[in-house]
CSV table of C-alpha atoms in Angstrom, one decimal:
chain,number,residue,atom,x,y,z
A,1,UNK,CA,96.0,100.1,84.6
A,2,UNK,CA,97.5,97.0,83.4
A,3,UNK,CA,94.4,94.4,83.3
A,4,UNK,CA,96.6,91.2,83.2
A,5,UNK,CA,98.3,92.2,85.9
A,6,UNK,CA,95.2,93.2,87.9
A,7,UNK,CA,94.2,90.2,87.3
A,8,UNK,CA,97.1,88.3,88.2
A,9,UNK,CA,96.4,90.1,91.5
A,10,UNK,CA,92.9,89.0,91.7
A,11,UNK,CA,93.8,85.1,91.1
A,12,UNK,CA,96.5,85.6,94.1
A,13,UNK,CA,93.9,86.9,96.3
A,14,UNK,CA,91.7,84.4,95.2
A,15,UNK,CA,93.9,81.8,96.3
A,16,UNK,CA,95.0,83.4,99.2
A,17,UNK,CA,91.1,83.8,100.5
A,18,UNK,CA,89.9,80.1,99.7
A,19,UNK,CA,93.6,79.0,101.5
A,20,UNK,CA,92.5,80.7,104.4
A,21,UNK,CA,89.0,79.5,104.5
A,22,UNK,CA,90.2,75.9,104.1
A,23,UNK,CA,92.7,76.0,107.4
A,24,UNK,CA,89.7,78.1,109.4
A,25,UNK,CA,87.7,74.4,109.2
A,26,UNK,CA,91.2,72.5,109.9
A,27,UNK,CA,90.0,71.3,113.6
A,28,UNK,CA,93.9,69.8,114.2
A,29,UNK,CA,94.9,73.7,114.3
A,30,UNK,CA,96.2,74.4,118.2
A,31,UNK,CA,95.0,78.1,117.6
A,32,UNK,CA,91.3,77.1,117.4
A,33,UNK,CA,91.1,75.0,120.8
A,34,UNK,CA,93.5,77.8,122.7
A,35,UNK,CA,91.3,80.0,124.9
A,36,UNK,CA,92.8,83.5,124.2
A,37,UNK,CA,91.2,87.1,122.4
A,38,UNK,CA,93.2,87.8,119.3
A,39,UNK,CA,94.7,91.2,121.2
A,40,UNK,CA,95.8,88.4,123.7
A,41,UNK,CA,97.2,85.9,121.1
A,42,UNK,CA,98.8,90.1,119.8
A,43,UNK,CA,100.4,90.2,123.2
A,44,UNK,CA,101.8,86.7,123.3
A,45,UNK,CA,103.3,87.3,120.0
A,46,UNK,CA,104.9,90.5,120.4
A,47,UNK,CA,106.2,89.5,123.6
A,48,UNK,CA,107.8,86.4,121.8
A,49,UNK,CA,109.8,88.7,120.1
A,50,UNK,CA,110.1,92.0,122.6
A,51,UNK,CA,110.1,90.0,126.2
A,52,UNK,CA,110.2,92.5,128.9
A,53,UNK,CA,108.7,95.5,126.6
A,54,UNK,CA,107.5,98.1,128.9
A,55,UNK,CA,103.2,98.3,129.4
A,56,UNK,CA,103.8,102.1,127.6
A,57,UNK,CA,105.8,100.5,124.2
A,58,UNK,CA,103.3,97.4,124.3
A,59,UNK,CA,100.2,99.8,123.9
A,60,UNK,CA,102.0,101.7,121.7
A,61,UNK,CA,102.5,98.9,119.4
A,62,UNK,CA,98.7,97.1,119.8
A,63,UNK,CA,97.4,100.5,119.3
A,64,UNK,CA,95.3,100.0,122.6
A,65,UNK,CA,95.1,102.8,126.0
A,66,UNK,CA,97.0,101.7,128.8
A,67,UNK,CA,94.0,100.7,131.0
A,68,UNK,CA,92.5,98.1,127.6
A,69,UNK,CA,96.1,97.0,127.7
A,70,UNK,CA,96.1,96.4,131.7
A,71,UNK,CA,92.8,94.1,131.6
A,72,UNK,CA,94.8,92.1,128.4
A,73,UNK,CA,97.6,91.8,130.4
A,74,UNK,CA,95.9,91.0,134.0
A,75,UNK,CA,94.2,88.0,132.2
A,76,UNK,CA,97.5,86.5,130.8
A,77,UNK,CA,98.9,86.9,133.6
A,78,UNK,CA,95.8,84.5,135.7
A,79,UNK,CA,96.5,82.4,133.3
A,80,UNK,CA,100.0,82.2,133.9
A,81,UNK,CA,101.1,83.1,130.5
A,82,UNK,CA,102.8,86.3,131.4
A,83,UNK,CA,104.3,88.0,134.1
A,84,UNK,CA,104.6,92.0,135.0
A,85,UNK,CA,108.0,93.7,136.4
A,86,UNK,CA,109.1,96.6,138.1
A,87,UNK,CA,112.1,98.5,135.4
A,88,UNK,CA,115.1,97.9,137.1
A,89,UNK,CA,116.0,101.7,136.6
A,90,UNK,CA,112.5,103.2,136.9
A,91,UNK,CA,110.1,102.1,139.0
A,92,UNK,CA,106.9,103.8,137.7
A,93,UNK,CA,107.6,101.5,134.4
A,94,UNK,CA,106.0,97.7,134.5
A,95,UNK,CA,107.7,95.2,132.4
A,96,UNK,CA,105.9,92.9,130.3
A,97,UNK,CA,107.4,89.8,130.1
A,98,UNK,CA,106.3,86.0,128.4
A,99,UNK,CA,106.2,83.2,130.9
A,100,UNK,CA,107.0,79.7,130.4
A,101,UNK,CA,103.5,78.6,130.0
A,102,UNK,CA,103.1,81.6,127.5
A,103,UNK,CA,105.7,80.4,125.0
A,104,UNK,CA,104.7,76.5,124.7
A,105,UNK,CA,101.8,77.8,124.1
A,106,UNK,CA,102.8,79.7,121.1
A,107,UNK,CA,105.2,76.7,120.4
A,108,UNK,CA,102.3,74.1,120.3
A,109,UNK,CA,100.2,76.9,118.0
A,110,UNK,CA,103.1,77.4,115.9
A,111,UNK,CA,104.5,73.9,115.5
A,112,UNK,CA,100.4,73.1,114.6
A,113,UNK,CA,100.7,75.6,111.7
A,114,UNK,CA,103.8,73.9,110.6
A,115,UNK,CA,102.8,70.5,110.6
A,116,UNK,CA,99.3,71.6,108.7
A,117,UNK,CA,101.6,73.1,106.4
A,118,UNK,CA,104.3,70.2,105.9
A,119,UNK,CA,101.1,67.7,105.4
A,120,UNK,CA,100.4,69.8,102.5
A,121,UNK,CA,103.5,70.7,101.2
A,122,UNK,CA,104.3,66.9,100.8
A,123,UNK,CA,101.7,66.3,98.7
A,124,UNK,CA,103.3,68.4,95.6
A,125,UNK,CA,106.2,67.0,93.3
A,126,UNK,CA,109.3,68.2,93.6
A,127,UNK,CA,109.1,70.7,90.7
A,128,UNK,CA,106.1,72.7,92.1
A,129,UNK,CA,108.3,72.8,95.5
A,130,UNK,CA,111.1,74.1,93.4
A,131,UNK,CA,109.4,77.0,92.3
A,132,UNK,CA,106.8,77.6,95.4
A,133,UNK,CA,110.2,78.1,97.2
A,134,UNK,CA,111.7,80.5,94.8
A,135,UNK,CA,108.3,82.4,94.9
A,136,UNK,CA,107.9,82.6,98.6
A,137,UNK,CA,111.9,83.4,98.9
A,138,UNK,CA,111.3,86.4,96.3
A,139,UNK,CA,108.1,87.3,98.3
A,140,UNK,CA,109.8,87.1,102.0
A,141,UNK,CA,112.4,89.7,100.4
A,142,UNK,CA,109.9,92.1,99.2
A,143,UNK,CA,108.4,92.0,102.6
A,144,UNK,CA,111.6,92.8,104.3
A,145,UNK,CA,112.2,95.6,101.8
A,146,UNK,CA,108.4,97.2,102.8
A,147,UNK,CA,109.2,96.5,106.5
A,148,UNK,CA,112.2,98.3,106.6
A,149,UNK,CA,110.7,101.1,104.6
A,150,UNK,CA,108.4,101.8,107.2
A,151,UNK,CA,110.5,101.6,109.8
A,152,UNK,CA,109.9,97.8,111.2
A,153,UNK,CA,112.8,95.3,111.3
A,154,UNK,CA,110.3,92.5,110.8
A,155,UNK,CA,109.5,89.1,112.3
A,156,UNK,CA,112.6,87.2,113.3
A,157,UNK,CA,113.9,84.8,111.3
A,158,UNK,CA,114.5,81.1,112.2
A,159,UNK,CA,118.1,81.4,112.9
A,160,UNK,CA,117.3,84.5,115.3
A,161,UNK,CA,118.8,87.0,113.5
A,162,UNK,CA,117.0,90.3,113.0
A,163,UNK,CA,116.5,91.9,109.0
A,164,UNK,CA,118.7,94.3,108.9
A,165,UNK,CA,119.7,96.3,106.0
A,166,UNK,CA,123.1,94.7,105.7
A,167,UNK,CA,121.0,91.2,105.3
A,168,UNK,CA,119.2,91.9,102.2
């Protein structure tokens, strides 16, 4: 094993660990005063991305039975953050699919990491952005590499567009 590289490794996850603790304790964060379980905030998130995913796919993908995923949904749905369907084609399938009040508040929690972010991204000189940007850019196409690997297309970009091989 290559200790310079394992330690390398160690420093990163280091890093990545204190990062994390720091914006835990950053009170202006959306996602700390939001009232939602983390296989909610899940639901919200994959149906940002898969709106209208049918209540079979959607346990599939959370990993949870149909009747955990039933209470999940009922819950976002008194809340008004989600709304269920009948399939067009078959009625026995219920569609998941995001309401209005469901996406802002994804936009407020992600629009609250951004500007955490942007406050401390403005705070380096222009060099350090130069190469964090190159880093990250290297590490987002690693991550699209692994994704497709196993079979994922990934999170969706900011233009919309889905990772594709053809994108790489």
């Amino acid at each position: 094993m290559n200790t310079h590289r394992e330690a390398l490794l160690l420093r990163v996850a280091a890093s990545d660990e204190r990062m994390r603790a720091l914006l835990a304790y950053d009170r202006t964060n959306p996602l700390l005063s939001v009232n939602l379980t983390m296989q909610q905030l899940k639901v919200l998130m994959l149906l940002s991305r898969h709106d209208g995913i049918a209540s079979a796919e959607l346990t599939r993908r959370l990993g949870v039975s149909l009747a955990t995923l039933s209470g999940i949904v009922d819950r976002l749905v008194a809340h008004g953050y989600v709304t269920r369907t009948e399939d067009q084609q078959d009625r026995r399938i219920r569609r998941i699919h995001l309401a209005a009040a469901g996406r802002e508040i994804l936009t407020e929690i992600m629009d609250g990491g951004a500007k955490a972010q942007r406050r401390l991204l403005d705070r380096l000189d222009d060099e350090t952005l130069g190469m964090l940007a190159a880093v990250l850019e290297r590490v987002v196409e690693v991550a699209v590499a692994d994704a497709l690997e196993r079979g994922e297309d990934g999170p969706a970009p900011p233009n919309g567009d889905r990772f594709t091989p053809a994108a790489r």
